[in-house]
Amino acid sequence: MVSAQLPEGFEASYEDGVLTVTDGDNEVTKKMEHALIEVEVSDDEVVFTALTSKRNVESITGTFKSHVENMVEGLEEAHVYELSGVYAHFPMTIKQQGDEIHLQNFMGERKDRVIDVMEGVDVEVDGDDLKLTGHDKDAVAQTAARIEQACHKGDRDPRSFQDGVYITKRGKKQ
């Protein structure tokens, strides 16, 4: 049995395999479902109980606890990822259009590389720099990873073709 404590003013609910943590104004949801783990929500904690004594199942309860801690952390202070665009060969332009990021003229390509921004992630574009913020750590990190992976250069030598958008900093909103 592993439990994650909720700070004062936070509430949690568990329905149909989805855990929702709220701090009054904001909420973060995450699917936490396993056949051999029971999830119970009380007033100020979320309890995960393994229905077997197998080590690999018991380790998942610790993972679930870490997810709850990340959810609480994100509601207290938003998670922030900063990315920076680098180019040497072709001047690249980064633009936000709705829920998409467009990389224009990447490696001289005529067609934009388009990246979907996950729900709950706020994007600020400042020239070649991007700042992603959000309460859900997984959504912010996954959006940053999508942007980085969209800059795959095929079979070019990465030592000479270093163009791309890279994660430069991650942490919490100050």
JSON list of C-alpha atoms in Angstrom, two decimals:
[
{"chain": "A", "resi": 1, "resn": "MET", "atom": "CA", "xyz": [0.00, 0.00, 0.00]},
{"chain": "A", "resi": 2, "resn": "VAL", "atom": "CA", "xyz": [1.36, 3.39, -1.08]},
{"chain": "A", "resi": 3, "resn": "SER", "atom": "CA", "xyz": [-0.32, 6.74, -0.48]},
{"chain": "A", "resi": 4, "resn": "ALA", "atom": "CA", "xyz": [0.15, 10.21, -1.94]},
{"chain": "A", "resi": 5, "resn": "GLN", "atom": "CA", "xyz": [-0.76, 13.11, 0.34]},
{"chain": "A", "resi": 6, "resn": "LEU", "atom": "CA", "xyz": [-2.80, 16.01, -1.04]},
{"chain": "A", "resi": 7, "resn": "PRO", "atom": "CA", "xyz": [-2.01, 19.52, 0.27]},
{"chain": "A", "resi": 8, "resn": "GLU", "atom": "CA", "xyz": [-4.69, 21.61, 1.91]},
{"chain": "A", "resi": 9, "resn": "GLY", "atom": "CA", "xyz": [-7.21, 22.96, -0.60]},
{"chain": "A", "resi": 10, "resn": "PHE", "atom": "CA", "xyz": [-6.67, 20.12, -3.10]},
{"chain": "A", "resi": 11, "resn": "GLU", "atom": "CA", "xyz": [-9.29, 17.54, -4.00]},
{"chain": "A", "resi": 12, "resn": "ALA", "atom": "CA", "xyz": [-9.10, 14.29, -5.94]},
{"chain": "A", "resi": 13, "resn": "SER", "atom": "CA", "xyz": [-11.62, 11.98, -7.55]},
{"chain": "A", "resi": 14, "resn": "TYR", "atom": "CA", "xyz": [-11.25, 8.61, -9.28]},
{"chain": "A", "resi": 15, "resn": "GLU", "atom": "CA", "xyz": [-13.79, 7.40, -11.83]},
{"chain": "A", "resi": 16, "resn": "ASP", "atom": "CA", "xyz": [-13.53, 4.84, -14.63]},
{"chain": "A", "resi": 17, "resn": "GLY", "atom": "CA", "xyz": [-9.75, 4.57, -14.29]},
{"chain": "A", "resi": 18, "resn": "VAL", "atom": "CA", "xyz": [-9.16, 8.34, -14.49]},
{"chain": "A", "resi": 19, "resn": "LEU", "atom": "CA", "xyz": [-7.75, 10.30, -11.55]},
{"chain": "A", "resi": 20, "resn": "THR", "atom": "CA", "xyz": [-8.60, 14.01, -11.38]},
{"chain": "A", "resi": 21, "resn": "VAL", "atom": "CA", "xyz": [-6.77, 16.37, -9.01]},
{"chain": "A", "resi": 22, "resn": "THR", "atom": "CA", "xyz": [-8.09, 19.93, -8.55]},
{"chain": "A", "resi": 23, "resn": "ASP", "atom": "CA", "xyz": [-6.94, 22.94, -6.56]},
{"chain": "A", "resi": 24, "resn": "GLY", "atom": "CA", "xyz": [-10.19, 24.87, -6.93]},
{"chain": "A", "resi": 25, "resn": "ASP", "atom": "CA", "xyz": [-9.43, 26.76, -10.16]},
{"chain": "A", "resi": 26, "resn": "ASN", "atom": "CA", "xyz": [-7.44, 24.25, -12.22]},
{"chain": "A", "resi": 27, "resn": "GLU", "atom": "CA", "xyz": [-7.51, 20.52, -12.69]},
{"chain": "A", "resi": 28, "resn": "VAL", "atom": "CA", "xyz": [-5.24, 17.83, -14.07]},
{"chain": "A", "resi": 29, "resn": "THR", "atom": "CA", "xyz": [-6.49, 14.40, -15.15]},
{"chain": "A", "resi": 30, "resn": "LYS", "atom": "CA", "xyz": [-4.53, 11.23, -15.79]},
{"chain": "A", "resi": 31, "resn": "LYS", "atom": "CA", "xyz": [-5.55, 7.70, -16.64]},
{"chain": "A", "resi": 32, "resn": "MET", "atom": "CA", "xyz": [-4.29, 5.40, -13.88]},
{"chain": "A", "resi": 33, "resn": "GLU", "atom": "CA", "xyz": [-5.67, 1.96, -14.38]},
{"chain": "A", "resi": 34, "resn": "HIS", "atom": "CA", "xyz": [-4.16, -1.44, -13.71]},
{"chain": "A", "resi": 35, "resn": "ALA", "atom": "CA", "xyz": [-5.91, -4.77, -13.22]},
{"chain": "A", "resi": 36, "resn": "LEU", "atom": "CA", "xyz": [-3.91, -5.59, -10.08]},
{"chain": "A", "resi": 37, "resn": "ILE", "atom": "CA", "xyz": [-3.92, -2.16, -8.41]},
{"chain": "A", "resi": 38, "resn": "GLU", "atom": "CA", "xyz": [-6.78, -0.71, -6.43]},
{"chain": "A", "resi": 39, "resn": "VAL", "atom": "CA", "xyz": [-7.11, 3.08, -6.21]},
{"chain": "A", "resi": 40, "resn": "GLU", "atom": "CA", "xyz": [-8.95, 4.77, -3.34]},
{"chain": "A", "resi": 41, "resn": "VAL", "atom": "CA", "xyz": [-9.40, 8.50, -2.72]},
{"chain": "A", "resi": 42, "resn": "SER", "atom": "CA", "xyz": [-9.98, 9.80, 0.79]},
{"chain": "A", "resi": 43, "resn": "ASP", "atom": "CA", "xyz": [-10.14, 13.38, 2.08]},
{"chain": "A", "resi": 44, "resn": "ASP", "atom": "CA", "xyz": [-6.46, 14.26, 1.92]},
{"chain": "A", "resi": 45, "resn": "GLU", "atom": "CA", "xyz": [-4.75, 11.32, 0.20]},
{"chain": "A", "resi": 46, "resn": "VAL", "atom": "CA", "xyz": [-4.84, 8.91, -2.70]},
{"chain": "A", "resi": 47, "resn": "VAL", "atom": "CA", "xyz": [-4.09, 5.30, -1.74]},
{"chain": "A", "resi": 48, "resn": "PHE", "atom": "CA", "xyz": [-2.74, 2.70, -4.18]},
{"chain": "A", "resi": 49, "resn": "THR", "atom": "CA", "xyz": [-2.94, -0.94, -3.11]},
{"chain": "A", "resi": 50, "resn": "ALA", "atom": "CA", "xyz": [-1.33, -3.81, -5.02]},
{"chain": "A", "resi": 51, "resn": "LEU", "atom": "CA", "xyz": [-3.57, -6.90, -5.03]},
{"chain": "A", "resi": 52, "resn": "THR", "atom": "CA", "xyz": [-0.53, -9.16, -5.34]},
{"chain": "A", "resi": 53, "resn": "SER", "atom": "CA", "xyz": [2.89, -9.20, -3.73]},
{"chain": "A", "resi": 54, "resn": "LYS", "atom": "CA", "xyz": [4.79, -9.36, -7.04]},
{"chain": "A", "resi": 55, "resn": "ARG", "atom": "CA", "xyz": [7.54, -6.78, -7.16]},
{"chain": "A", "resi": 56, "resn": "ASN", "atom": "CA", "xyz": [6.74, -5.56, -10.68]},
{"chain": "A", "resi": 57, "resn": "VAL", "atom": "CA", "xyz": [3.13, -4.78, -9.65]},
{"chain": "A", "resi": 58, "resn": "GLU", "atom": "CA", "xyz": [4.18, -3.12, -6.39]},
{"chain": "A", "resi": 59, "resn": "SER", "atom": "CA", "xyz": [6.59, -0.89, -8.34]},
{"chain": "A", "resi": 60, "resn": "ILE", "atom": "CA", "xyz": [3.67, 0.45, -10.38]},
{"chain": "A", "resi": 61, "resn": "THR", "atom": "CA", "xyz": [2.08, 1.76, -7.16]},
{"chain": "A", "resi": 62, "resn": "GLY", "atom": "CA", "xyz": [5.20, 3.89, -6.66]},
{"chain": "A", "resi": 63, "resn": "THR", "atom": "CA", "xyz": [4.91, 5.15, -10.23]},
{"chain": "A", "resi": 64, "resn": "PHE", "atom": "CA", "xyz": [1.26, 6.08, -9.66]},
{"chain": "A", "resi": 65, "resn": "LYS", "atom": "CA", "xyz": [2.28, 7.95, -6.49]},
{"chain": "A", "resi": 66, "resn": "SER", "atom": "CA", "xyz": [4.90, 9.90, -8.47]},
{"chain": "A", "resi": 67, "resn": "HIS", "atom": "CA", "xyz": [2.27, 10.81, -11.06]},
{"chain": "A", "resi": 68, "resn": "VAL", "atom": "CA", "xyz": [0.01, 12.21, -8.32]},
{"chain": "A", "resi": 69, "resn": "GLU", "atom": "CA", "xyz": [2.94, 14.21, -6.88]},
{"chain": "A", "resi": 70, "resn": "ASN", "atom": "CA", "xyz": [3.66, 15.64, -10.36]},
{"chain": "A", "resi": 71, "resn": "MET", "atom": "CA", "xyz": [-0.02, 16.56, -10.75]},
{"chain": "A", "resi": 72, "resn": "VAL", "atom": "CA", "xyz": [-0.01, 18.41, -7.40]},
{"chain": "A", "resi": 73, "resn": "GLU", "atom": "CA", "xyz": [3.33, 20.06, -8.23]},
{"chain": "A", "resi": 74, "resn": "GLY", "atom": "CA", "xyz": [1.94, 21.30, -11.56]},
{"chain": "A", "resi": 75, "resn": "LEU", "atom": "CA", "xyz": [-1.13, 22.77, -9.92]},
{"chain": "A", "resi": 76, "resn": "GLU", "atom": "CA", "xyz": [1.00, 24.60, -7.33]},
{"chain": "A", "resi": 77, "resn": "GLU", "atom": "CA", "xyz": [3.51, 25.94, -9.89]},
{"chain": "A", "resi": 78, "resn": "ALA", "atom": "CA", "xyz": [3.18, 25.39, -13.63]},
{"chain": "A", "resi": 79, "resn": "HIS", "atom": "CA", "xyz": [5.76, 23.24, -15.40]},
{"chain": "A", "resi": 80, "resn": "VAL", "atom": "CA", "xyz": [7.94, 25.16, -17.89]},
{"chain": "A", "resi": 81, "resn": "TYR", "atom": "CA", "xyz": [10.04, 23.96, -20.83]},
{"chain": "A", "resi": 82, "resn": "GLU", "atom": "CA", "xyz": [12.16, 26.42, -22.79]},
{"chain": "A", "resi": 83, "resn": "LEU", "atom": "CA", "xyz": [13.31, 25.61, -26.31]},
{"chain": "A", "resi": 84, "resn": "SER", "atom": "CA", "xyz": [15.65, 27.41, -28.64]},
{"chain": "A", "resi": 85, "resn": "GLY", "atom": "CA", "xyz": [15.83, 27.31, -32.43]},
{"chain": "A", "resi": 86, "resn": "VAL", "atom": "CA", "xyz": [19.27, 26.93, -33.97]},
{"chain": "A", "resi": 87, "resn": "TYR", "atom": "CA", "xyz": [20.16, 27.28, -37.63]},
{"chain": "A", "resi": 88, "resn": "ALA", "atom": "CA", "xyz": [23.35, 27.76, -39.59]},
{"chain": "A", "resi": 89, "resn": "HIS", "atom": "CA", "xyz": [22.40, 26.97, -43.16]},
{"chain": "A", "resi": 90, "resn": "PHE", "atom": "CA", "xyz": [18.90, 28.34, -43.72]},
{"chain": "A", "resi": 91, "resn": "PRO", "atom": "CA", "xyz": [17.11, 31.00, -41.62]},
{"chain": "A", "resi": 92, "resn": "MET", "atom": "CA", "xyz": [14.23, 29.22, -39.91]},
{"chain": "A", "resi": 93, "resn": "THR", "atom": "CA", "xyz": [11.06, 30.92, -38.69]},
{"chain": "A", "resi": 94, "resn": "ILE", "atom": "CA", "xyz": [8.95, 29.61, -35.78]},
{"chain": "A", "resi": 95, "resn": "LYS", "atom": "CA", "xyz": [5.29, 30.64, -35.67]},
{"chain": "A", "resi": 96, "resn": "GLN", "atom": "CA", "xyz": [2.25, 29.66, -33.66]},
{"chain": "A", "resi": 97, "resn": "GLN", "atom": "CA", "xyz": [-1.06, 29.30, -35.45]},
{"chain": "A", "resi": 98, "resn": "GLY", "atom": "CA", "xyz": [-3.85, 28.24, -33.12]},
{"chain": "A", "resi": 99, "resn": "ASP", "atom": "CA", "xyz": [-2.96, 24.89, -31.56]},
{"chain": "A", "resi": 100, "resn": "GLU", "atom": "CA", "xyz": [-0.06, 24.30, -33.94]},
{"chain": "A", "resi": 101, "resn": "ILE", "atom": "CA", "xyz": [3.59, 25.30, -34.17]},
{"chain": "A", "resi": 102, "resn": "HIS", "atom": "CA", "xyz": [4.89, 25.90, -37.70]},
{"chain": "A", "resi": 103, "resn": "LEU", "atom": "CA", "xyz": [8.58, 25.60, -38.52]},
{"chain": "A", "resi": 104, "resn": "GLN", "atom": "CA", "xyz": [9.03, 27.54, -41.76]},
{"chain": "A", "resi": 105, "resn": "ASN", "atom": "CA", "xyz": [12.03, 27.19, -44.10]},
{"chain": "A", "resi": 106, "resn": "PHE", "atom": "CA", "xyz": [13.58, 24.45, -41.94]},
{"chain": "A", "resi": 107, "resn": "MET", "atom": "CA", "xyz": [16.66, 23.21, -43.82]},
{"chain": "A", "resi": 108, "resn": "GLY", "atom": "CA", "xyz": [15.40, 25.16, -46.85]},
{"chain": "A", "resi": 109, "resn": "GLU", "atom": "CA", "xyz": [12.21, 23.13, -47.17]},
{"chain": "A", "resi": 110, "resn": "ARG", "atom": "CA", "xyz": [9.30, 24.86, -48.86]},
{"chain": "A", "resi": 111, "resn": "LYS", "atom": "CA", "xyz": [6.67, 23.01, -46.83]},
{"chain": "A", "resi": 112, "resn": "ASP", "atom": "CA", "xyz": [6.19, 23.92, -43.15]},
{"chain": "A", "resi": 113, "resn": "ARG", "atom": "CA", "xyz": [6.80, 21.31, -40.50]},
{"chain": "A", "resi": 114, "resn": "VAL", "atom": "CA", "xyz": [3.68, 21.37, -38.32]},
{"chain": "A", "resi": 115, "resn": "ILE", "atom": "CA", "xyz": [3.54, 20.25, -34.68]},
{"chain": "A", "resi": 116, "resn": "ASP", "atom": "CA", "xyz": [0.31, 19.85, -32.69]},
{"chain": "A", "resi": 117, "resn": "VAL", "atom": "CA", "xyz": [0.31, 21.44, -29.23]},
{"chain": "A", "resi": 118, "resn": "MET", "atom": "CA", "xyz": [-1.32, 19.23, -26.60]},
{"chain": "A", "resi": 119, "resn": "GLU", "atom": "CA", "xyz": [-4.35, 20.47, -24.67]},
{"chain": "A", "resi": 120, "resn": "GLY", "atom": "CA", "xyz": [-3.53, 22.57, -21.61]},
{"chain": "A", "resi": 121, "resn": "VAL", "atom": "CA", "xyz": [-0.12, 23.75, -22.86]},
{"chain": "A", "resi": 122, "resn": "ASP", "atom": "CA", "xyz": [0.46, 27.48, -23.37]},
{"chain": "A", "resi": 123, "resn": "VAL", "atom": "CA", "xyz": [3.07, 28.46, -25.96]},
{"chain": "A", "resi": 124, "resn": "GLU", "atom": "CA", "xyz": [4.99, 31.73, -26.18]},
{"chain": "A", "resi": 125, "resn": "VAL", "atom": "CA", "xyz": [7.09, 32.33, -29.29]},
{"chain": "A", "resi": 126, "resn": "ASP", "atom": "CA", "xyz": [9.79, 34.99, -29.08]},
{"chain": "A", "resi": 127, "resn": "GLY", "atom": "CA", "xyz": [11.82, 34.95, -32.29]},
{"chain": "A", "resi": 128, "resn": "ASP", "atom": "CA", "xyz": [13.77, 31.67, -32.23]},
{"chain": "A", "resi": 129, "resn": "ASP", "atom": "CA", "xyz": [12.83, 30.86, -28.63]},
{"chain": "A", "resi": 130, "resn": "LEU", "atom": "CA", "xyz": [9.80, 28.98, -27.35]},
{"chain": "A", "resi": 131, "resn": "LYS", "atom": "CA", "xyz": [8.40, 28.76, -23.83]},
{"chain": "A", "resi": 132, "resn": "LEU", "atom": "CA", "xyz": [5.91, 26.01, -23.01]},
{"chain": "A", "resi": 133, "resn": "THR", "atom": "CA", "xyz": [3.95, 26.17, -19.75]},
{"chain": "A", "resi": 134, "resn": "GLY", "atom": "CA", "xyz": [1.17, 24.06, -18.28]},
{"chain": "A", "resi": 135, "resn": "HIS", "atom": "CA", "xyz": [-0.14, 22.27, -15.22]},
{"chain": "A", "resi": 136, "resn": "ASP", "atom": "CA", "xyz": [0.18, 18.77, -16.75]},
{"chain": "A", "resi": 137, "resn": "LYS", "atom": "CA", "xyz": [3.87, 17.78, -16.78]},
{"chain": "A", "resi": 138, "resn": "ASP", "atom": "CA", "xyz": [3.30, 14.98, -19.30]},
{"chain": "A", "resi": 139, "resn": "ALA", "atom": "CA", "xyz": [1.53, 17.27, -21.79]},
{"chain": "A", "resi": 140, "resn": "VAL", "atom": "CA", "xyz": [4.21, 19.99, -21.57]},
{"chain": "A", "resi": 141, "resn": "ALA", "atom": "CA", "xyz": [7.06, 17.48, -21.90]},
{"chain": "A", "resi": 142, "resn": "GLN", "atom": "CA", "xyz": [5.38, 15.62, -24.76]},
{"chain": "A", "resi": 143, "resn": "THR", "atom": "CA", "xyz": [4.78, 18.85, -26.70]},
{"chain": "A", "resi": 144, "resn": "ALA", "atom": "CA", "xyz": [8.45, 19.82, -26.24]},
{"chain": "A", "resi": 145, "resn": "ALA", "atom": "CA", "xyz": [9.53, 16.37, -27.43]},
{"chain": "A", "resi": 146, "resn": "ARG", "atom": "CA", "xyz": [7.28, 16.61, -30.50]},
{"chain": "A", "resi": 147, "resn": "ILE", "atom": "CA", "xyz": [8.86, 19.94, -31.44]},
{"chain": "A", "resi": 148, "resn": "GLU", "atom": "CA", "xyz": [12.37, 18.53, -31.02]},
{"chain": "A", "resi": 149, "resn": "GLN", "atom": "CA", "xyz": [11.56, 15.38, -33.01]},
{"chain": "A", "resi": 150, "resn": "ALA", "atom": "CA", "xyz": [9.94, 17.36, -35.82]},
{"chain": "A", "resi": 151, "resn": "CYS", "atom": "CA", "xyz": [13.44, 18.65, -36.61]},
{"chain": "A", "resi": 152, "resn": "HIS", "atom": "CA", "xyz": [14.74, 15.24, -37.69]},
{"chain": "A", "resi": 153, "resn": "LYS", "atom": "CA", "xyz": [17.16, 15.81, -40.56]},
{"chain": "A", "resi": 154, "resn": "GLY", "atom": "CA", "xyz": [17.17, 12.42, -42.23]},
{"chain": "A", "resi": 155, "resn": "ASP", "atom": "CA", "xyz": [20.57, 11.02, -43.20]},
{"chain": "A", "resi": 156, "resn": "ARG", "atom": "CA", "xyz": [22.50, 14.28, -42.86]},
{"chain": "A", "resi": 157, "resn": "ASP", "atom": "CA", "xyz": [25.57, 14.34, -40.61]},
{"chain": "A", "resi": 158, "resn": "PRO", "atom": "CA", "xyz": [24.43, 15.85, -37.25]},
{"chain": "A", "resi": 159, "resn": "ARG", "atom": "CA", "xyz": [27.94, 17.20, -36.60]},
{"chain": "A", "resi": 160, "resn": "SER", "atom": "CA", "xyz": [27.68, 19.65, -39.49]},
{"chain": "A", "resi": 161, "resn": "PHE", "atom": "CA", "xyz": [23.88, 20.04, -39.75]},
{"chain": "A", "resi": 162, "resn": "GLN", "atom": "CA", "xyz": [22.94, 21.13, -36.24]},
{"chain": "A", "resi": 163, "resn": "ASP", "atom": "CA", "xyz": [19.83, 23.03, -37.33]},
{"chain": "A", "resi": 164, "resn": "GLY", "atom": "CA", "xyz": [16.76, 22.34, -35.19]},
{"chain": "A", "resi": 165, "resn": "VAL", "atom": "CA", "xyz": [14.80, 23.31, -32.10]},
{"chain": "A", "resi": 166, "resn": "TYR", "atom": "CA", "xyz": [16.24, 21.98, -28.86]},
{"chain": "A", "resi": 167, "resn": "ILE", "atom": "CA", "xyz": [15.10, 21.86, -25.22]},
{"chain": "A", "resi": 168, "resn": "THR", "atom": "CA", "xyz": [17.39, 24.21, -23.29]},
{"chain": "A", "resi": 169, "resn": "LYS", "atom": "CA", "xyz": [15.71, 24.40, -19.88]},
{"chain": "A", "resi": 170, "resn": "ARG", "atom": "CA", "xyz": [12.98, 22.70, -17.91]},
{"chain": "A", "resi": 171, "resn": "GLY", "atom": "CA", "xyz": [11.61, 23.42, -14.48]},
{"chain": "A", "resi": 172, "resn": "LYS", "atom": "CA", "xyz": [8.82, 25.25, -12.71]},
{"chain": "A", "resi": 173, "resn": "LYS", "atom": "CA", "xyz": [7.34, 28.67, -13.28]},
{"chain": "A", "resi": 174, "resn": "GLN", "atom": "CA", "xyz": [9.04, 31.25, -11.06]}
]
